[in-house]
Amino acid sequence: MLLSKRSFLVFLLIALVTALAVIPASGVGAQDAVVLQVAVPEFMRNFLPDDTFAQFETDNPGVTVKVVYKSMDGASSSQDVAGYLTAVKDYVSSADVVTVQSQDLSIEATRAGYFLDLSPLTSADASLNVDDFVPALWQSFQWDGGVWALPISTDVVVVIYDTAAFDKAGLAYPSTSWTIDDFANAARKLTQYDAAGAVTTPGLMTLDNVPYLMRALLGQGFYAVGSLPDAPSFSNPTLENLLTTWSQLQTDGVLASGFSGDLNAVPLRIMGSFGLGGRGPRANDGTPPPAATLLPGNVAGLSAQGFAVSSGTLYPEQAYNLAKYLTNNIQIANNPFGVAPARKSLVGAQAQTGGGGANTTGPGGGGGPGFFRRNFTPETQAVIDQAIANGLPMSEVRYSSYVLDALSSMQSDGLDAHSALQQAEATAVSNLQTAAATKGTEAVLVATPVPDVVIQPGEIALNFGFASFVQPLPNQEQWDQLLRDFETNDPQVGKINMNTDFGRASDLATTSDCFYLPYNAVPSIDESTVLSLDPYLDADASFDRNDVVGTAMSLVQKDNKTWALPIIITPEVLRYNIDMFTQAGIPAPTNGWTVDQFTDALKALKPNASDPTPFVSRSPGGNYLLELIAAYGGIPLDRRTDPPTLNFTDPTTEAAIQQVLDLAKNGYINYQELARTSFTIAISGDAPPDPIYTESLNGFAIRRGGRRFGTGGAQNQDTATAYALTTYPSGSQYNAISYDIGTGYISATSQNADACYRWLSTIAQHPELFSAMPARRSFINDSAFAASQGADTVAVYNQFDKLMSASNTINFQTPFAGDANPGNFIVEFWLTRAFDNYVLKDADLNTELTDAQNFATSYQQCIVGIAPFDATTQDRQTYNQQFTKCAGLVDPTVANLFAGPGG
């Protein structure tokens, strides 16, 4: 039977009304063949065991649950309401039940009718124990008299501070009675300046958490109390005073929404649990966790996650029951963005271990695989518990995006707080009218489930491991399309099971037929776990070893065999601000530049002592300094030999080191402490644009709310400013580069090696998936790829290829490069400590370098007797502890620094 569009809408309306009329005690009743789709972010792919929905399907006969891995695109509801509503509609059309966070579920989206109001269902559900939810979390998704989502977990936003920095500044520690003036005073006194008076490290940083602090200081929400529907209300002298003070702090540079250095260096921060420590393999590196307290008014921010129901579902009752079911799932409640579950009954419960799921958790819940595992101290856990008990519901900061827009207008347009808030309130009212007018103008329909791929007789399924530093993959849809195309066209492969859980090469070789690593593991890999690719490369007419850039081919070879397929190159490069260079009259560094031109550019970009620092490193570690030192003619650490040749005190090397470090001392390089054993992700937010900054073209970028996390490829430039790529400067004696290789491997145990090679070869022919430098010259200069990247970027790739091949080029490995000897990483510690002491403590450089040379030499003598790692008889952690033990023996002051798990 065919239905007209009008008849279909009438039919849909009847179906929805009928479904809402009755809520059975359990299950779906007599209905059959119901497929419910649930949308979760890609990062949760590894948090969902195979049996996640088994009990729900058992309790609801005839209902099948399918997972859709999708996140909502991040348009701003306040700045682009039309684009935001389009993104929301696309999201709620993808599944019946959708994962939501604050940026997904706003009052504009609910006014537009895109989410189902669950209040009729929750009110009629006798089995729902509302008292089991933390009260503030239960209220987080409620406004306009509706219940728009059921909470699953939350992070907390608190005040985090460095007690040593406060003691040094003679400041009292933050308390819940602090006012805006207290924060302003602390921010000014804690800010660090270089010798020229320019800010090097702001005293206060907030990231995306300004709304929670403003709400706490204000003591009330940004809406009119008692209005229904809720109305924005920004006419408040106290709020105007808050914004006036805040804007001045931004102008003075003592407050930053984002910071391009080490986050831990900022002494006062408004942050979530990420800033409280207790994460990752270096949680026990000897550095005490920062202190923390609640926000003013003895409250905390609660950044909740939850499950909502699309208004386009055909099965509202069953979708609601599924959302409720998921709130009881400890595995999902322990996602990496949550520090505690929303249900009280799940606090302290342990998530499933193994099978790609989350690891066990501490008392407050929270957890996840590997890097996301929580291990808070009792003192920190107590603050988290207080934060949850005294949390502000997320609904209490609704309309805050408009308040932030008012702040931006004060900075960009010079408006006073009163005018900026009036303008923001008018925009909010207009956007709400636009959202309300959208409701009912077009049907929201959940997309038909994609049929499961059925392996046909004679076809095989490949298990493919894809390790990535960035989760979720920002271009997962492109990967999905390539997977479908390959499955359709390959004569043998009917299905590729792509696992994006990060893991070691040894683990992936065990669980996968073939796998990709964002680094080169060949120097340290156990050759018995992977296949030599030479037979496949020799038989592949489309592959030419001479087409591989630089010396990359030799780096994936060992014992005269090739163990990995080079797929992309991830070079360390520089980005420069085109407008700033033009305004300063600096020639663009086309096809590279000399070290003299680089130095002249730094000085031209900072003509006055009070001007901002022109060069900022956004990459972990101190490789950027070693590359600059090489350009000035010194190689203190030469990794062309094994073990590395130490040359810290040679007069020429020392002179080169001093030239670079003096640039830092004089405010031309934004220097951050290097002699520590853990890396922090550099985050660039709303701070002024950096004239020159480092970037690793690793192929992906993490963006949240318009702010940029991590590093990205050539197309992922800062959205507000035009930047161009260039290489590091070259010296008269040496060129310096740093890069790694994205590599593909075939497991030695795979029964489908031929198909694996075809798949890896296919990936290599699609460098656009990574937005990085292709490993083959023919791909770099392919017309379609060149058009997508731009001529300037392609020129930089070709320049980097030439540098890779030059005999006088020194390659400083990235911190994540696969090094056969873990001791080669530790040996650099004493050199960077000498750098720190000279720049940050004004110590004598020659004395520091001499001491560093002695420690490093003794250390190399200590580790020379350690045999190569043997995976058949040793575990990696015990093996690495031999190297850390040597470090403590030669220098007792570092004994605890390298004592974390895994060495």
CSV table of N, CA, C and O in Angstrom, one decimal, residues 524-568:
chain,number,residue,atom,x,y,z
A,524,SER,N,61.6,-2.1,17.4
A,524,SER,CA,61.5,-2.8,18.6
A,524,SER,C,60.5,-4.0,18.5
A,524,SER,O,60.3,-4.7,19.4
A,525,ILE,N,60.0,-4.3,17.3
A,525,ILE,CA,59.0,-5.3,17.1
A,525,ILE,C,59.6,-6.7,17.2
A,525,ILE,O,60.8,-6.9,16.8
A,526,ASP,N,58.8,-7.6,17.7
A,526,ASP,CA,59.2,-9.0,17.6
A,526,ASP,C,58.8,-9.6,16.3
A,526,ASP,O,57.7,-9.7,15.9
A,527,GLU,N,59.9,-9.8,15.5
A,527,GLU,CA,59.6,-10.2,14.1
A,527,GLU,C,58.8,-11.5,13.9
A,527,GLU,O,58.1,-11.7,12.9
A,528,SER,N,58.7,-12.3,15.0
A,528,SER,CA,57.9,-13.5,14.9
A,528,SER,C,56.5,-13.3,14.9
A,528,SER,O,55.7,-14.2,14.6
A,529,THR,N,56.0,-12.0,15.3
A,529,THR,CA,54.6,-11.7,15.4
A,529,THR,C,54.0,-11.2,14.1
A,529,THR,O,52.8,-11.0,14.0
A,530,VAL,N,54.9,-10.7,13.2
A,530,VAL,CA,54.4,-10.1,11.9
A,530,VAL,C,55.1,-10.8,10.7
A,530,VAL,O,56.1,-11.5,10.9
A,531,LEU,N,54.5,-10.6,9.6
A,531,LEU,CA,55.0,-11.2,8.3
A,531,LEU,C,55.9,-10.2,7.6
A,531,LEU,O,55.7,-9.0,7.7
A,532,SER,N,57.0,-10.7,7.0
A,532,SER,CA,57.7,-9.8,6.1
A,532,SER,C,56.9,-9.5,4.9
A,532,SER,O,56.2,-10.4,4.3
A,533,LEU,N,56.9,-8.2,4.5
A,533,LEU,CA,56.1,-7.8,3.4
A,533,LEU,C,56.8,-7.9,2.0
A,533,LEU,O,56.2,-7.6,1.0
A,534,ASP,N,58.0,-8.3,2.0
A,534,ASP,CA,58.8,-8.2,0.8
A,534,ASP,C,58.1,-9.0,-0.4
A,534,ASP,O,58.1,-8.6,-1.5
A,535,PRO,N,57.6,-10.2,-0.1
A,535,PRO,CA,57.0,-11.0,-1.2
A,535,PRO,C,55.8,-10.2,-1.8
A,535,PRO,O,55.6,-10.3,-3.0
A,536,TYR,N,55.1,-9.5,-1.0
A,536,TYR,CA,53.9,-8.8,-1.5
A,536,TYR,C,54.3,-7.5,-2.2
A,536,TYR,O,53.8,-7.2,-3.3
A,537,LEU,N,55.4,-6.9,-1.7
A,537,LEU,CA,55.8,-5.6,-2.4
A,537,LEU,C,56.5,-6.0,-3.7
A,537,LEU,O,56.3,-5.2,-4.7
A,538,ASP,N,57.2,-7.1,-3.8
A,538,ASP,CA,57.8,-7.5,-5.0
A,538,ASP,C,56.8,-7.8,-6.1
A,538,ASP,O,57.0,-7.6,-7.3
A,539,ALA,N,55.6,-8.4,-5.6
A,539,ALA,CA,54.6,-8.8,-6.6
A,539,ALA,C,53.6,-7.7,-6.9
A,539,ALA,O,52.8,-7.8,-7.8
A,540,ASP,N,53.7,-6.5,-6.3
A,540,ASP,CA,52.8,-5.4,-6.4
A,540,ASP,C,53.3,-4.5,-7.5
A,540,ASP,O,54.3,-3.7,-7.2
A,541,ALA,N,52.7,-4.5,-8.7
A,541,ALA,CA,53.2,-3.6,-9.8
A,541,ALA,C,53.0,-2.2,-9.5
A,541,ALA,O,53.6,-1.3,-10.1
A,542,SER,N,52.0,-1.9,-8.5
A,542,SER,CA,51.7,-0.4,-8.2
A,542,SER,C,52.7,0.1,-7.2
A,542,SER,O,52.6,1.3,-6.9
A,543,PHE,N,53.5,-0.7,-6.6
A,543,PHE,CA,54.4,-0.2,-5.6
A,543,PHE,C,55.9,-0.1,-6.1
A,543,PHE,O,56.4,-1.1,-6.7
A,544,ASP,N,56.5,1.0,-5.8
A,544,ASP,CA,57.9,1.2,-6.2
A,544,ASP,C,58.6,1.7,-5.0
A,544,ASP,O,58.3,2.7,-4.4
A,545,ARG,N,59.6,0.9,-4.5
A,545,ARG,CA,60.4,1.3,-3.3
A,545,ARG,C,61.0,2.7,-3.4
A,545,ARG,O,61.1,3.4,-2.5
A,546,ASN,N,61.4,3.0,-4.7
A,546,ASN,CA,62.0,4.3,-4.9
A,546,ASN,C,61.0,5.5,-4.8
A,546,ASN,O,61.4,6.7,-4.8
A,547,ASP,N,59.7,5.2,-4.8
A,547,ASP,CA,58.7,6.2,-4.7
A,547,ASP,C,58.5,6.6,-3.3
A,547,ASP,O,57.9,7.7,-3.0
A,548,VAL,N,59.0,5.8,-2.3
A,548,VAL,CA,58.8,6.2,-0.9
A,548,VAL,C,59.7,7.3,-0.5
A,548,VAL,O,60.9,7.3,-0.9
A,549,VAL,N,59.2,8.3,0.2
A,549,VAL,CA,59.9,9.5,0.5
A,549,VAL,C,61.1,9.3,1.4
A,549,VAL,O,61.1,8.4,2.2
A,550,GLY,N,62.1,10.1,1.2
A,550,GLY,CA,63.3,10.2,2.0
A,550,GLY,C,63.9,8.8,2.2
A,550,GLY,O,64.0,8.0,1.3
A,551,THR,N,64.2,8.5,3.5
A,551,THR,CA,64.8,7.2,3.9
A,551,THR,C,63.8,6.4,4.6
A,551,THR,O,64.2,5.5,5.4
A,552,ALA,N,62.5,6.7,4.4
A,552,ALA,CA,61.5,6.0,5.2
A,552,ALA,C,61.5,4.5,5.0
A,552,ALA,O,61.2,3.7,5.9
A,553,MET,N,61.8,4.1,3.8
A,553,MET,CA,61.8,2.7,3.5
A,553,MET,C,62.8,1.9,4.4
A,553,MET,O,62.5,0.8,4.9
A,554,SER,N,63.9,2.5,4.5
A,554,SER,CA,65.0,1.8,5.3
A,554,SER,C,64.6,1.7,6.8
A,554,SER,O,65.0,0.8,7.5
A,555,LEU,N,63.7,2.6,7.3
A,555,LEU,CA,63.3,2.6,8.7
A,555,LEU,C,62.3,1.5,9.0
A,555,LEU,O,62.1,1.2,10.2
A,556,VAL,N,61.7,0.9,8.0
A,556,VAL,CA,60.8,-0.1,8.3
A,556,VAL,C,61.4,-1.5,7.9
A,556,VAL,O,60.7,-2.5,7.8
A,557,GLN,N,62.7,-1.5,7.8
A,557,GLN,CA,63.4,-2.7,7.5
A,557,GLN,C,64.4,-3.1,8.6
A,557,GLN,O,64.9,-2.3,9.3
A,558,LYS,N,64.5,-4.4,8.8
A,558,LYS,CA,65.4,-4.9,9.8
A,558,LYS,C,65.8,-6.3,9.4
A,558,LYS,O,65.0,-7.1,8.9
A,559,ASP,N,67.1,-6.7,9.6
A,559,ASP,CA,67.6,-8.0,9.1
A,559,ASP,C,67.3,-8.2,7.6
A,559,ASP,O,66.9,-9.3,7.2
A,560,ASN,N,67.4,-7.1,6.9
A,560,ASN,CA,67.3,-7.2,5.4
A,560,ASN,C,65.9,-7.6,5.0
A,560,ASN,O,65.7,-8.1,3.9
A,561,LYS,N,64.9,-7.4,5.8
A,561,LYS,CA,63.5,-7.6,5.5
A,561,LYS,C,62.6,-6.4,5.8
A,561,LYS,O,63.0,-5.6,6.7
A,562,THR,N,61.5,-6.3,5.1
A,562,THR,CA,60.6,-5.2,5.3
A,562,THR,C,59.4,-5.7,6.1
A,562,THR,O,58.7,-6.6,5.7
A,563,TRP,N,59.2,-5.1,7.3
A,563,TRP,CA,58.2,-5.6,8.2
A,563,TRP,C,56.9,-4.7,8.3
A,563,TRP,O,56.0,-5.1,8.9
A,564,ALA,N,57.0,-3.6,7.6
A,564,ALA,CA,55.8,-2.7,7.7
A,564,ALA,C,55.7,-1.9,6.4
A,564,ALA,O,56.7,-1.7,5.7
A,565,LEU,N,54.5,-1.5,6.0
A,565,LEU,CA,54.2,-0.7,4.8
A,565,LEU,C,54.1,0.7,5.3
A,565,LEU,O,53.2,1.1,6.1
A,566,PRO,N,55.0,1.6,4.8
A,566,PRO,CA,54.8,3.0,5.1
A,566,PRO,C,53.6,3.6,4.5
A,566,PRO,O,53.4,3.4,3.3
A,567,ILE,N,52.7,4.2,5.3
A,567,ILE,CA,51.5,4.7,4.7
A,567,ILE,C,51.5,6.2,4.7
A,567,ILE,O,51.1,6.9,3.7
A,568,ILE,N,51.8,6.9,5.9
A,568,ILE,CA,51.9,8.3,5.9
A,568,ILE,C,53.2,8.7,6.7
A,568,ILE,O,53.8,7.9,7.4
